[in-house]
XYZ file of C-alpha atoms in Angstrom:
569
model
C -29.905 -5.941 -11.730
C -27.317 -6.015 -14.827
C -23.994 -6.798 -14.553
C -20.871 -5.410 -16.709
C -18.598 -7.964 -18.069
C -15.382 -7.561 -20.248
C -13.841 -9.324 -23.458
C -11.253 -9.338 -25.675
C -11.626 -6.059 -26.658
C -15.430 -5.605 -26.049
C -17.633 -5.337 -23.333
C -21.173 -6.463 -22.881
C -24.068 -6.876 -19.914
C -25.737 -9.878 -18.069
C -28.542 -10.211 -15.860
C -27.621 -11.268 -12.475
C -28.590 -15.137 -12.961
C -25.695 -14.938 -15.844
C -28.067 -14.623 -18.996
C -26.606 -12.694 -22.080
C -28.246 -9.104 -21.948
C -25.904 -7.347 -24.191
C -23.602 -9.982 -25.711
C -19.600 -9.014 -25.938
C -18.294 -8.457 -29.436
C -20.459 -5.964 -30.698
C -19.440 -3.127 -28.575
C -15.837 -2.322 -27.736
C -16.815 -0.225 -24.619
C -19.809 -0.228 -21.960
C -19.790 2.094 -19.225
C -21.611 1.550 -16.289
C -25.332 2.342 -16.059
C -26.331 5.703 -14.835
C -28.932 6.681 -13.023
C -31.409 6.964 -15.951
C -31.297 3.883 -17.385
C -28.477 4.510 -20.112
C -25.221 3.622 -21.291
C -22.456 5.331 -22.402
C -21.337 2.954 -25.580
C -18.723 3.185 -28.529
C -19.801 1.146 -31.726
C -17.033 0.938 -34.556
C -15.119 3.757 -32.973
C -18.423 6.246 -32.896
C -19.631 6.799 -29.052
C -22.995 7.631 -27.979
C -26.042 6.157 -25.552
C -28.139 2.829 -26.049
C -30.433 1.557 -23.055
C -30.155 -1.955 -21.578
C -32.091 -3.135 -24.389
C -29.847 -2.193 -26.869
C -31.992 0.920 -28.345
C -29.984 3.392 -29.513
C -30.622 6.822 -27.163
C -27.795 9.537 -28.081
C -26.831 7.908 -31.699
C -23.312 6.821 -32.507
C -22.167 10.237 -34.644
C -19.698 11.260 -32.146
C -16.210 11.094 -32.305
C -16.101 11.276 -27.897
C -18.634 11.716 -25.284
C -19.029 12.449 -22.209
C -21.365 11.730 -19.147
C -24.181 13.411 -18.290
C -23.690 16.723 -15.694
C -26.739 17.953 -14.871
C -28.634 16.406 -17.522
C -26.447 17.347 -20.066
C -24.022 15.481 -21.868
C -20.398 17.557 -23.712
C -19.368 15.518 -27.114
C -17.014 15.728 -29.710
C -16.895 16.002 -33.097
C -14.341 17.075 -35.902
C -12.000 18.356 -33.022
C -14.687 20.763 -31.453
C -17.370 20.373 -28.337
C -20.714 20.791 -27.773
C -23.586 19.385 -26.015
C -26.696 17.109 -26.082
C -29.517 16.146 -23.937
C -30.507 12.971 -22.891
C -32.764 12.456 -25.722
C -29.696 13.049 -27.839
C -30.673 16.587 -29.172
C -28.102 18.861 -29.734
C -28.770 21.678 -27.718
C -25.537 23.207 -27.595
C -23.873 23.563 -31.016
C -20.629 21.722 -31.758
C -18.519 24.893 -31.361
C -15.949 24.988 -28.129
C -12.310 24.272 -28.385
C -12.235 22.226 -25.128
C -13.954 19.324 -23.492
C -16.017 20.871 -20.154
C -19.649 20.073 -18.423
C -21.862 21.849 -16.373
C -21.376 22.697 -12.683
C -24.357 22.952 -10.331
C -23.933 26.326 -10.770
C -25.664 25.999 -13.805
C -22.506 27.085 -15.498
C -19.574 25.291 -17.967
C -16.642 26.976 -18.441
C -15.904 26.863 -22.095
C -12.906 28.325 -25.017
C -13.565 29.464 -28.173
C -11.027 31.421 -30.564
C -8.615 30.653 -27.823
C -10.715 32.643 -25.289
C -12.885 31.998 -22.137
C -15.998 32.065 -20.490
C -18.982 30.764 -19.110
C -22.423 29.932 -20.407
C -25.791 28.203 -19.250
C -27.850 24.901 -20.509
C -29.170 26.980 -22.621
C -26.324 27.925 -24.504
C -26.281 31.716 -23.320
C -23.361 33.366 -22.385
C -23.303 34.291 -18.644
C -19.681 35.365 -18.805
C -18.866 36.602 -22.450
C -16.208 34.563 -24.329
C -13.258 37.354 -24.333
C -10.965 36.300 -21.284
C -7.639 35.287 -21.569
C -8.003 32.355 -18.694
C -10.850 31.651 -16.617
C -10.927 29.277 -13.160
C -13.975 27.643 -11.528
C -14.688 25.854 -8.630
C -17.062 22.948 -7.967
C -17.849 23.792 -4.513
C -18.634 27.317 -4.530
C -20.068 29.799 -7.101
C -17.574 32.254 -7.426
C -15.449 32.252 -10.659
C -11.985 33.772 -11.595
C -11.309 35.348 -14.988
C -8.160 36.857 -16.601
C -7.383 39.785 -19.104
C -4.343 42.031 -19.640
C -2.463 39.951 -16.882
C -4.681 39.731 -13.869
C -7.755 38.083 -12.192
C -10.912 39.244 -11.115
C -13.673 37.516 -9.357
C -17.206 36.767 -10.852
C -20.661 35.163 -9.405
C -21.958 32.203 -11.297
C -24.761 34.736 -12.154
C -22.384 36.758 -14.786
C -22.235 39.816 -12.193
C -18.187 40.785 -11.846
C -17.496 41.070 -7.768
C -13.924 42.607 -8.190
C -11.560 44.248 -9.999
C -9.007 43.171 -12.291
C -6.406 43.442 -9.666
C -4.889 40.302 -8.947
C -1.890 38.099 -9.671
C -2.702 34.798 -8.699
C -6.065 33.567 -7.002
C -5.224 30.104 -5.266
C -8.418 26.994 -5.817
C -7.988 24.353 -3.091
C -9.697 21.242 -2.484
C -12.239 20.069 -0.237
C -13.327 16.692 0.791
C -17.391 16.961 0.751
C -19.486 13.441 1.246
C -16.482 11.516 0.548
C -16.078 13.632 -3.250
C -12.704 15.582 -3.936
C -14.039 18.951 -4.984
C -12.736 22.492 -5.795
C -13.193 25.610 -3.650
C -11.933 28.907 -3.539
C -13.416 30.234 0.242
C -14.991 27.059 1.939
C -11.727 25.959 3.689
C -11.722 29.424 5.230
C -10.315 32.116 3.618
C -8.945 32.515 -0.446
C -5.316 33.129 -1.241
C -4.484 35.733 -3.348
C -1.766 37.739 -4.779
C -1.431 41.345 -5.439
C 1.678 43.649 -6.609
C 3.355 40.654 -5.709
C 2.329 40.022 -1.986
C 0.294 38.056 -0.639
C -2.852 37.737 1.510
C -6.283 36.522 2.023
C -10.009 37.405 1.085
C -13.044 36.085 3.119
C -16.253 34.771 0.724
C -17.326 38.413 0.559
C -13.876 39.105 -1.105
C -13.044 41.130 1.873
C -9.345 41.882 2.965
C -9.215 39.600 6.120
C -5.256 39.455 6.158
C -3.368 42.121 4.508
C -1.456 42.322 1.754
C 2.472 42.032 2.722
C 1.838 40.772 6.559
C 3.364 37.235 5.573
C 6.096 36.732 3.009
C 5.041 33.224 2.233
C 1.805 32.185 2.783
C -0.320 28.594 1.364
C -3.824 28.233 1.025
C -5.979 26.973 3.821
C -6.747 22.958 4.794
C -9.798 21.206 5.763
C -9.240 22.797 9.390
C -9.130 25.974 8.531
C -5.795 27.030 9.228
C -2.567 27.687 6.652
C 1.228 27.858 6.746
C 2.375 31.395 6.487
C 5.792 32.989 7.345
C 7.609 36.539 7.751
C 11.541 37.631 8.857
C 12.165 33.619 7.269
C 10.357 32.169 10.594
C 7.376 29.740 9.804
C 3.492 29.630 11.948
C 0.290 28.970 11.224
C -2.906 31.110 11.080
C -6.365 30.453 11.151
C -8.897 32.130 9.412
C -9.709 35.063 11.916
C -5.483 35.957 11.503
C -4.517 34.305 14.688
C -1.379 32.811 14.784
C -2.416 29.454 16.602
C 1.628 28.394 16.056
C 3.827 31.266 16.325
C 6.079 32.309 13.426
C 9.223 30.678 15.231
C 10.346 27.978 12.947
C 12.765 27.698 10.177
C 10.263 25.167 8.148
C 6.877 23.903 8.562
C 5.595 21.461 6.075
C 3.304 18.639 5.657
C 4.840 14.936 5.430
C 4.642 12.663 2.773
C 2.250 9.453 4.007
C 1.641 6.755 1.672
C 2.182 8.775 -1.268
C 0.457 11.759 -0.184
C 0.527 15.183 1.590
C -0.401 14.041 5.423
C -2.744 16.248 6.965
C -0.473 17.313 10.380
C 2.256 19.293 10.261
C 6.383 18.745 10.481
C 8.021 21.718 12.288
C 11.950 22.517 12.467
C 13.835 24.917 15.116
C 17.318 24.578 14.621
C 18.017 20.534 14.976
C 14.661 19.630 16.372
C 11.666 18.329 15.164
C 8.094 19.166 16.399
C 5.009 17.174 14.904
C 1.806 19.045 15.199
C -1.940 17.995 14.677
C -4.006 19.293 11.646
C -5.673 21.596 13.851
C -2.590 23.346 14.750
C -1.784 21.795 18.150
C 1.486 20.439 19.038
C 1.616 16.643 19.241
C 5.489 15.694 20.081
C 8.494 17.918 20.089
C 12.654 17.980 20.733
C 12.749 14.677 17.983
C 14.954 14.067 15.572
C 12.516 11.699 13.381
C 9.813 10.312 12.790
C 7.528 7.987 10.451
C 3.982 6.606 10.435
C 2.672 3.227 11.778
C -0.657 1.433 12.641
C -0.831 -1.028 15.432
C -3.712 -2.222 17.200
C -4.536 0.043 20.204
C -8.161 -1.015 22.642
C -8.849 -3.541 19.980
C -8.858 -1.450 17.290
C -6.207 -0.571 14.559
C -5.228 2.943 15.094
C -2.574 5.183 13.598
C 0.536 6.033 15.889
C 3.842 7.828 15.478
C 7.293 6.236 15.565
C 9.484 8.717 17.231
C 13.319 9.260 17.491
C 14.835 11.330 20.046
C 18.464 13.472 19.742
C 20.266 10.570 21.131
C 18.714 8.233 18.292
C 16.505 6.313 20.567
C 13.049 5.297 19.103
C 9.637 4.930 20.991
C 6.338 5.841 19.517
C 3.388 8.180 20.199
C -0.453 7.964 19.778
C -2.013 10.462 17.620
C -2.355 13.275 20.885
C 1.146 12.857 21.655
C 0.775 10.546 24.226
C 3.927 8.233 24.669
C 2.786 4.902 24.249
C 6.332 2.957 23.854
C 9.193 4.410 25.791
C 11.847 6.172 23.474
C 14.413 3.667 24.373
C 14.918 1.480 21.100
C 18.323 1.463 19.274
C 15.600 -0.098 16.299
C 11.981 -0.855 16.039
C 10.490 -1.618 13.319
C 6.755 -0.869 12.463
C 3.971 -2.730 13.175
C 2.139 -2.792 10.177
C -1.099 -3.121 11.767
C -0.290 -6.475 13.519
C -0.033 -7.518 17.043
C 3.679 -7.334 17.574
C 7.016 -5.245 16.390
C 10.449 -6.013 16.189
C 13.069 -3.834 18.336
C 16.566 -3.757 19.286
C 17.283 -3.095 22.947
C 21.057 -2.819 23.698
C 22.236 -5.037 21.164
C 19.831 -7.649 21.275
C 16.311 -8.436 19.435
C 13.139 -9.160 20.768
C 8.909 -8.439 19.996
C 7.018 -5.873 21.974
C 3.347 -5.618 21.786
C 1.202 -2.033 21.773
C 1.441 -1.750 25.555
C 5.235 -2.328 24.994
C 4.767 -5.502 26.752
C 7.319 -8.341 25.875
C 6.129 -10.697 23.545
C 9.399 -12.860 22.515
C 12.408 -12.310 24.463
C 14.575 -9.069 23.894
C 17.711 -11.888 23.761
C 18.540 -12.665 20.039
C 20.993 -11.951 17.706
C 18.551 -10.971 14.633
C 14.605 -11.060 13.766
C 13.207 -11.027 10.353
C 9.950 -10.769 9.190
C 8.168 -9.583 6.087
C 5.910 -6.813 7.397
C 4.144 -6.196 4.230
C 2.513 -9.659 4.404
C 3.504 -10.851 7.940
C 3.574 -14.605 8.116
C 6.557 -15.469 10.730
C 9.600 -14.505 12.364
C 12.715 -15.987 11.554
C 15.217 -15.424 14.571
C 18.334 -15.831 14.961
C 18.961 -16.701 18.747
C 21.370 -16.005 21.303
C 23.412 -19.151 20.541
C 23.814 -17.971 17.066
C 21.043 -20.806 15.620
C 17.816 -19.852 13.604
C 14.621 -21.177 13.617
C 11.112 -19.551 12.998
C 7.845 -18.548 15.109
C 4.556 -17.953 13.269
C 2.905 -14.780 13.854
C 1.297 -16.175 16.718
C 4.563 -17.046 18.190
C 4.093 -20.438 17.634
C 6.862 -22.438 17.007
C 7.431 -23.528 12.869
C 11.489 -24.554 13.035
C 13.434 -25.163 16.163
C 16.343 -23.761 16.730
C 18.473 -26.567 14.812
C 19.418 -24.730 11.641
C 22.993 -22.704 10.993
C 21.079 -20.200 8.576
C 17.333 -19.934 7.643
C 16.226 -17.437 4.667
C 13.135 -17.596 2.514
C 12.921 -19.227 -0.938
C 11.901 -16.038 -2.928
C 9.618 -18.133 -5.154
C 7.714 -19.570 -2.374
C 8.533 -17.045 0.323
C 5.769 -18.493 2.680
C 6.359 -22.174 2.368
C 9.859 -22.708 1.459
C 13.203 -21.744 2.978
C 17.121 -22.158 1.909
C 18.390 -23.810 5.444
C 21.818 -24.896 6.606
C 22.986 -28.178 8.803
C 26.444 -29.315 9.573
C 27.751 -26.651 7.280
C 25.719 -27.695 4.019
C 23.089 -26.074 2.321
C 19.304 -27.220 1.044
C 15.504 -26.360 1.080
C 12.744 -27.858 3.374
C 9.214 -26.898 3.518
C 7.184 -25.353 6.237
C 6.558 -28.650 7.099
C 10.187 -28.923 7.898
C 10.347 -31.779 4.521
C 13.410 -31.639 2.403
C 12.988 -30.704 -0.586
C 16.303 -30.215 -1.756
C 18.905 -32.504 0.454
C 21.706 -31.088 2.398
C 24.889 -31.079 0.452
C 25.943 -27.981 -1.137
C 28.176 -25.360 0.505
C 26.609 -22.470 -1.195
C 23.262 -22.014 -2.931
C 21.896 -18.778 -4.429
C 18.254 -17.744 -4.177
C 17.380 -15.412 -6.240
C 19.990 -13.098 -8.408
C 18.971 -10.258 -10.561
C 20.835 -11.397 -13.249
C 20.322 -14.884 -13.021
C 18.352 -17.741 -14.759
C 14.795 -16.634 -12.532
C 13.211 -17.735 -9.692
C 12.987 -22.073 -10.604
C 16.863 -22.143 -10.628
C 19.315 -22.210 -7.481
C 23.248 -21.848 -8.347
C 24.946 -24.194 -6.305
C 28.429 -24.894 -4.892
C 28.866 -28.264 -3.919
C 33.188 -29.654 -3.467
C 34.326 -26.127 -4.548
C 32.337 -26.832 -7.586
C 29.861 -24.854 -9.540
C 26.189 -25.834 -10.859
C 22.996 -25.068 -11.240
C 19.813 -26.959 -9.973
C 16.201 -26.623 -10.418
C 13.973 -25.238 -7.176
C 13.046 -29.033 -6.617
C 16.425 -30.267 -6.872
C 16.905 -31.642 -9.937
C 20.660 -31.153 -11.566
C 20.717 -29.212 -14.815
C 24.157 -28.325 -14.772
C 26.273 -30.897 -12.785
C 28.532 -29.476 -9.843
C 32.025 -30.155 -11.983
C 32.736 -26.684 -12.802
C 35.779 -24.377 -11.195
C 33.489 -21.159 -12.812
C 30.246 -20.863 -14.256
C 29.558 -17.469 -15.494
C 25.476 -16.922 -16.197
C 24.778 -14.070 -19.435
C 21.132 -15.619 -20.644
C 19.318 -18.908 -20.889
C 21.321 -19.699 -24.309
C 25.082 -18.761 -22.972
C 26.630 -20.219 -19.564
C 30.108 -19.663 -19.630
C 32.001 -22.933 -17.991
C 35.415 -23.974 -17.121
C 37.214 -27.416 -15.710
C 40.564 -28.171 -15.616
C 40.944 -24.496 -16.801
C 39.763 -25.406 -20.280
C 36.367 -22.947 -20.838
C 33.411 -23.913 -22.816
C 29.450 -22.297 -23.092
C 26.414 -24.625 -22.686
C 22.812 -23.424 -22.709
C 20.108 -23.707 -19.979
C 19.459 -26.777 -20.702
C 23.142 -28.044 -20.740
C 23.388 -28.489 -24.528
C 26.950 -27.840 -25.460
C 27.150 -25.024 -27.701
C 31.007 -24.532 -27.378
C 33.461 -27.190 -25.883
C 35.193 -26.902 -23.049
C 39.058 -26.903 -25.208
C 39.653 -23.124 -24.578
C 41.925 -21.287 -22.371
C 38.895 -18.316 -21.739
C 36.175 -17.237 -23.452
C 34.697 -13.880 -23.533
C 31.189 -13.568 -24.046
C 30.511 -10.477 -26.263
C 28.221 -7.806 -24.640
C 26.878 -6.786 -27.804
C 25.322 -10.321 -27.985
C 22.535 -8.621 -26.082
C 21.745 -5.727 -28.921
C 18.386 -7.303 -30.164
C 19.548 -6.273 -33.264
C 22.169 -8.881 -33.067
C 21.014 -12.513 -34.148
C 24.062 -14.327 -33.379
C 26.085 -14.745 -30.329
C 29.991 -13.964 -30.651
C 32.804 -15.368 -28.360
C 35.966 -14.317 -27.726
C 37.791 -18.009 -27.557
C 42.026 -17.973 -26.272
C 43.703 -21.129 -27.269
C 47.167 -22.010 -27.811
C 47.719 -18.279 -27.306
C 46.224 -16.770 -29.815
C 42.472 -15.024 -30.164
C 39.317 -15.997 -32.377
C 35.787 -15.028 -32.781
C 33.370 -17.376 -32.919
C 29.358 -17.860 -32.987
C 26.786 -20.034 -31.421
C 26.974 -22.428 -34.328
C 30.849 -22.768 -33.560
C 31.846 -21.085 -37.023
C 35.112 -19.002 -36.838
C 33.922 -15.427 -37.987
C 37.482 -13.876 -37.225
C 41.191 -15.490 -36.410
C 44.158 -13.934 -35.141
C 42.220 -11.071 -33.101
C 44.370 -9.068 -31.163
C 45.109 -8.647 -27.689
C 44.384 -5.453 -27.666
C 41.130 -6.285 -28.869
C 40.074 -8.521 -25.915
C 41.464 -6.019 -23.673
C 39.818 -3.370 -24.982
C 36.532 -4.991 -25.035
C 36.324 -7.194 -22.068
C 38.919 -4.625 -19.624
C 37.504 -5.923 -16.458
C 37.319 -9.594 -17.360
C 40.959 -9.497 -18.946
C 41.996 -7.868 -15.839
C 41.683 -10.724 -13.819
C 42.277 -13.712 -16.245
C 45.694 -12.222 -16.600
């Protein structure tokens, strides 16, 4: 057994007790090892095939290569494609205008002179290379080619099965042993359009729907049944014409779920919503909403529906329709494949299990919880205190804390709390980390100095502090205006200065404002510029504290700065 392993830009092979097999540095890609034995390698920007013991197979002459499809391998060179065997022969000349392999059909679609068709391994052409398009499936042998602006079928034997007579001829996939695959017919029947209508062919190509009978129809899913419409009302057919949903609806449609067509179906009839199964049966209907969840359900994670009704009520359903929690939720929040979810029930918050059992009293003013990596509950109770529950609903803080919210740089172990009115951070331990003193404290701010910096208010004065406490920028400042790491605006007793991250002064605090310019952040620019007011009257300055321009107008600032003026004056 051989393992792959990665370098700075080069890849190489051990064995499995770690010895060098291939050592990195020579090759600057290794594919995995196929079934025979070899390697698909690229040596000083050449690619070809070596063996495990380095021995060169298919030799490195190619500009690009691909992997082997039925024992036969497409590669590039000089901007055209042919093919080679696995003893690196080239038994296909370097000819075609496109990269393509061989299908078990025993066919590859392939261009030349900007036309189409199909030949075998042996480099005959099946299909002669005069079409204007061509289409091919993976999971079927039919094939689609195009001339003079339609389609006609063909077997993967070269004989032509139709006429050219079609617009359009619709591939879809099909999931077979886990593989995405093409398919024009094995879903159930094979969209086409002609004279611009629509209907559907069985595998023989014969007319099973006709042409016309649906104004809008879709190609067929895994279940053998499609969308189709006529007089602007929406159903769905199987592949014998029935209409298993009657044309009744003004949409039908599939839902996104995680970033992907689901496979059930979302009806609408006027200002209800009807879910229905991917075989065409209705699950849930007379909603107004819904979404996906996953909870655990007889011990086992299953997928459920969160439903919300025309009063805006929420509940949610198994995956037959059954209801499973009541529809009587002003909130609830998924479950995310965990134990427990968070709902509101008139006004209040609480946990409910699967079985809509009670988990944590529906009697608080707010629950939190992350539900992407569920850790705890924070909770803000009845009484208006927070404290947190593990996901066990275990206690981790009593309820002794004004305001609880988690540290964003630590989010599981460390949390911005509040006693006796003043701010700081403990642990999950419940240690301080940071003591209890400040009135305010930020925790994280898109624009501000990252996540190992809190700003901090502490006497109606403004700082900043690191996220163990330590003082960077003393509390002694009426404002304190963040643009980067190397300019902090600052004021106290109204006279305005800039310091750095590090609380190096880079202009003193004698001004009546300063503007920091915008343009300061043009990476073109090398040198901050400051707009400094003092003794009335305008100046330009840079980091180094040299005077680039006096007497700048008002109009200037005002001009530049319209917002910040605004207010200073």
């Amino acid at each position: 057994m051989y393992v792959r392993i990665m370098g700075k830009g080069s890849w190489g092979y051990n064995d499995e007790k770690g010895n060098v097999v291939i050592p990195l540095g020579k090759y600057k890609f290794l594919n995995p090892m196929d079934e025979k034995g070899m390697i698909l390698a690229e040596l000083r920007n050449k690619h070809g095939y070596i063996d495990i013991h380095e021995n060169i197979i298919v030799p490195f002459y190619f500009d690009d290569i691909a992997l082997f499809s039925e024992e036969l391998a497409c590669v590039k060179k000089d901007k055209k494609y042919g093919f080679v065997d696995r003893s690196g022969k080239i038994v296909i000349p370097i000819q075609f205008e496109e990269e393509t392999d061989f299908q078990k059909t025993g066919l590859a679609l392939v261009k030349k002179n900007n036309l189409y068709g199909f030949i075998n391994q042996q480099g005959k052409e099946i299909i002669p290379i005069i079409y204007q398009n061509a289409k091919e499936s993976i999971a079927d042998s039919l094939v689609c080619l195009y001339k003079k602006g339609k389609w006609a079928f063909f077997d993967s034997f070269g004989k032509q099965k139709s006429d050219f007579i079609y617009d359009e001829i619709a591939l879809t996939d099909i999931d077979i042993k886990g593989e995405n695959k093409s398919t024009f017919w094995k879903n159930g029947l094979i969209l086409v359009r002609k004279n611009n209508k629509k209907g559907y062919l069985n595998k023989e190509l014969t007319e099973m729907i006709p042409f016309g009978k649906y104004s809008t129809a879709e190609i067929f899913n895994q279940n053998r049944i499609a969308i189709v419409s006529k007089n602007n009302k929406y159903g769905i057919i199987n592949e014998f014409g029935k209409e298993i949903v009657k044309p009744e609806y003004d949409t039908i449609e599939h839902p996104e779920e995680s970033y992907h067509k689901s496979e059930i179906f979302l009806a609408k009839k006027g200002k209800n919503l009807v879910l229905i199964d991917e075989y065409g049966k209705k699950i849930y209907d007379k909603i107004k909403g819904f979404s996906f969840d996953y909870c655990r359900l007889n011990k086992k994670i299953e997928k459920i529906y969160h439903v919300q009704d025309l009063n805006g009520k929420y509940g949610a359903i198994d995956t037959k329709g059954k209801l499973i929690i009541p529809v009587v939720y002003e909130e609830f929040e998924d479950f995310g494949s965990n134990y427990n979810a968070i709902v509101k029930y008139k006004g209040k918050f609480g946990l409910i299990d699967s079985n809509n059992k009670v988990t944590y009293p529906i009697e608080n003013k707010a629950i939190y919880s992350d539900r992407r990596e569920l850790d705890y509950y924070v909770i803000k109770n009845k009484d208006g205190k927070f404290g947190i529950i593990d996901k066990n609903l275990k206690p981790i803080f009593n309820f002794d804390f004004q305001d609880l919210s988690p540290c964003i740089y630590d989010q599981k172990n460390r949390f911005i709390a509040k006693q006796n009115d003043k701010y700081g951070v403990i642990d999950r331990a419940g240690r301080i980390i940071i003591p209890f003193e400040y009135s305010e404290m930020s925790n994280w701010v898109e624009y501000g100095p990252g996540e190992n910096y809190h700003f901090v208010i502490k006497n109606n004065k403004r700082g900043l502090i690191t996220k163990e406490g330590k003082t960077i920028i003393p509390p002694i400042y009426e404002n304190l205006f963040y643009h980067n790491e190397k300019t902090i605006v600052l004021s106290k007793n109204n006279k305005y200065g800039v310091v750095n991250i590090q609380n190096k002064i880079i202009i003193p605090l004698i001004y009546d404002k300063i503007y920091a310019d915008v343009h300061y952040f043009d990476p073109q620019k090398k040198e901050a510029e400051f707009y400094v007011l003092k003794n009335g009257k305008y100046s330009i300055l840079n980091s180094k504290k040299e005077i680039i321009k006096t007497n700048v107008s008002k109009e200037e600032v005002e001009n530049n700065f319209p917002l910040e003026f605004k207010k200073h004056t």
